[in-house]
Coordinates of C-alpha atoms in Angstrom, one line a residue:
M1 CA 19.6 5.2 34.0
I2 CA 20.2 5.4 30.2
R3 CA 17.2 7.7 29.8
L4 CA 18.5 10.0 32.5
G5 CA 21.9 10.2 30.8
A6 CA 20.3 11.0 27.4
A7 CA 18.0 13.6 29.0
T8 CA 21.0 15.2 30.8
F9 CA 22.9 15.2 27.5
L10 CA 20.0 16.8 25.6
L11 CA 19.4 19.4 28.4
S12 CA 23.1 20.3 28.3
A13 CA 23.1 20.6 24.5
A14 CA 20.0 22.8 24.7
L15 CA 21.5 25.1 27.3
A16 CA 24.7 25.4 25.3
Q17 CA 22.7 26.4 22.2
A18 CA 20.7 28.9 24.3
G19 CA 23.9 30.5 25.5
H20 CA 25.0 30.9 21.9
A21 CA 21.7 32.2 20.8
N22 CA 21.6 34.8 23.6
T23 CA 24.2 36.9 21.8
L24 CA 22.9 36.5 18.2
W25 CA 20.7 39.6 18.5
E26 CA 23.7 41.7 19.6
E27 CA 25.9 40.2 16.9
S28 CA 23.3 41.0 14.2
R29 CA 23.8 44.7 15.1
L30 CA 27.5 44.6 14.3
E31 CA 28.4 46.1 10.9
I32 CA 30.5 43.7 8.9
N33 CA 31.1 44.2 5.2
P34 CA 32.8 42.0 2.7
T35 CA 35.8 43.4 0.9
P36 CA 37.6 41.9 -2.2
G37 CA 38.7 38.2 -2.0
Q38 CA 38.1 36.3 1.2
S39 CA 38.3 39.4 3.3
F40 CA 35.8 41.4 5.3
E41 CA 35.9 44.3 7.6
V42 CA 34.3 44.9 11.0
I43 CA 33.3 48.5 11.4
R44 CA 34.2 50.0 14.8
Q45 CA 31.3 50.9 17.0
R46 CA 31.4 52.7 20.4
K47 CA 33.3 50.8 23.1
M48 CA 34.5 48.0 20.9
G49 CA 37.7 46.3 21.9
A50 CA 39.6 43.3 20.6
A51 CA 37.1 40.8 22.0
E52 CA 34.2 42.4 20.1
F53 CA 36.1 42.5 16.8
W54 CA 37.0 38.8 17.0
C55 CA 33.5 38.0 18.0
A56 CA 32.2 39.9 15.0
A57 CA 34.6 38.0 12.8
A58 CA 33.4 34.6 14.1
S59 CA 29.8 35.7 13.6
Y60 CA 30.4 36.7 10.0
V61 CA 32.2 33.4 9.3
E62 CA 29.6 31.1 11.0
V63 CA 26.3 32.9 10.8
R64 CA 26.5 35.0 7.7
R65 CA 28.8 32.8 5.6
G66 CA 27.7 29.4 7.0
L67 CA 31.3 28.2 7.4
P68 CA 32.4 25.6 10.0
I69 CA 33.6 26.6 13.5
T70 CA 37.0 25.2 12.5
T71 CA 37.5 27.9 9.9
P72 CA 40.7 29.9 10.6
I73 CA 40.3 33.7 10.7
Y74 CA 43.3 35.9 10.1
L75 CA 43.9 39.5 11.0
E76 CA 44.7 41.2 7.7
R77 CA 44.7 44.9 8.6
A78 CA 44.7 46.6 12.0
M79 CA 42.4 49.5 12.8
A80 CA 42.4 51.9 9.8
P81 CA 40.0 54.0 7.8
S82 CA 37.1 51.7 6.6
L83 CA 37.2 50.5 3.0
T84 CA 33.4 50.4 2.8
V85 CA 32.1 53.1 5.1
P86 CA 33.5 56.6 4.6
G87 CA 34.4 58.4 7.9
K88 CA 34.5 55.2 9.9
R89 CA 37.3 53.0 11.2
A90 CA 37.5 49.3 10.8
V91 CA 39.6 46.1 11.3
T92 CA 40.0 43.8 8.3
F93 CA 40.0 40.0 8.6
T94 CA 40.5 37.4 6.0
L95 CA 40.1 33.6 5.5
D96 CA 43.1 33.5 3.2
A97 CA 46.6 33.5 4.9
S98 CA 48.4 34.1 1.6
G99 CA 50.8 37.0 1.9
L100 CA 50.4 37.4 5.7
P101 CA 53.2 37.0 8.2
A102 CA 52.9 33.8 10.3
P103 CA 51.1 34.3 13.7
D104 CA 53.3 34.6 16.7
P105 CA 52.9 31.3 18.6
A106 CA 54.2 32.9 21.8
R107 CA 51.5 35.6 21.9
T108 CA 49.3 35.3 24.9
T109 CA 47.2 38.4 24.6
L110 CA 44.2 39.2 22.5
T111 CA 45.0 41.7 19.7
I112 CA 43.7 43.5 16.7
D113 CA 47.1 45.0 16.0
E114 CA 49.3 42.1 14.9
I115 CA 48.8 41.4 11.2
G116 CA 48.7 37.7 10.5
E117 CA 47.2 36.8 14.0
M118 CA 45.0 33.7 13.6
M119 CA 42.2 32.3 15.6
K120 CA 39.8 29.5 14.7
S121 CA 36.2 30.7 14.5
A122 CA 35.2 28.6 17.6
Q123 CA 37.9 30.4 19.6
A124 CA 36.8 33.8 18.5
R125 CA 33.1 32.9 19.2
R126 CA 34.0 32.5 22.9
F127 CA 34.5 36.2 23.0
C128 CA 30.8 36.9 22.0
R129 CA 29.5 35.8 25.4
D130 CA 32.1 37.9 27.2
A131 CA 31.5 40.9 24.9
F132 CA 27.8 41.0 25.3
T133 CA 27.0 39.7 28.8
R134 CA 29.4 41.8 30.9
S135 CA 26.5 43.5 32.7
T136 CA 25.2 40.2 33.9
K137 CA 28.4 38.9 35.5

């Protein structure tokens, strides 16, 4: 009985990891560039919405920077001309809340327009599956 429980746990953990890994290839294609300080920008690609931008922010934090899933990510600058890629538009995120307005605790919608909006990396990561597996639903 204990072996079955352990086997079930291990299978569940493996399936959870597989689900995460299934989007890593798509995430690696996102263009994310560091900017001064603790900030980075996600370059807009075709058909990107708020979910894809937050997913990219989580990918940068966890995969590229190696930070924990509990890392808070803040929206620093809404869609604007890119700071790193001329002719492109981007959304800028930061890991430093200094100087940003407090997030609206009553907000219930996903946004890339409200400066100061905060999401833990683990929360933002949930949008990766949604962003890259829509065709399989």
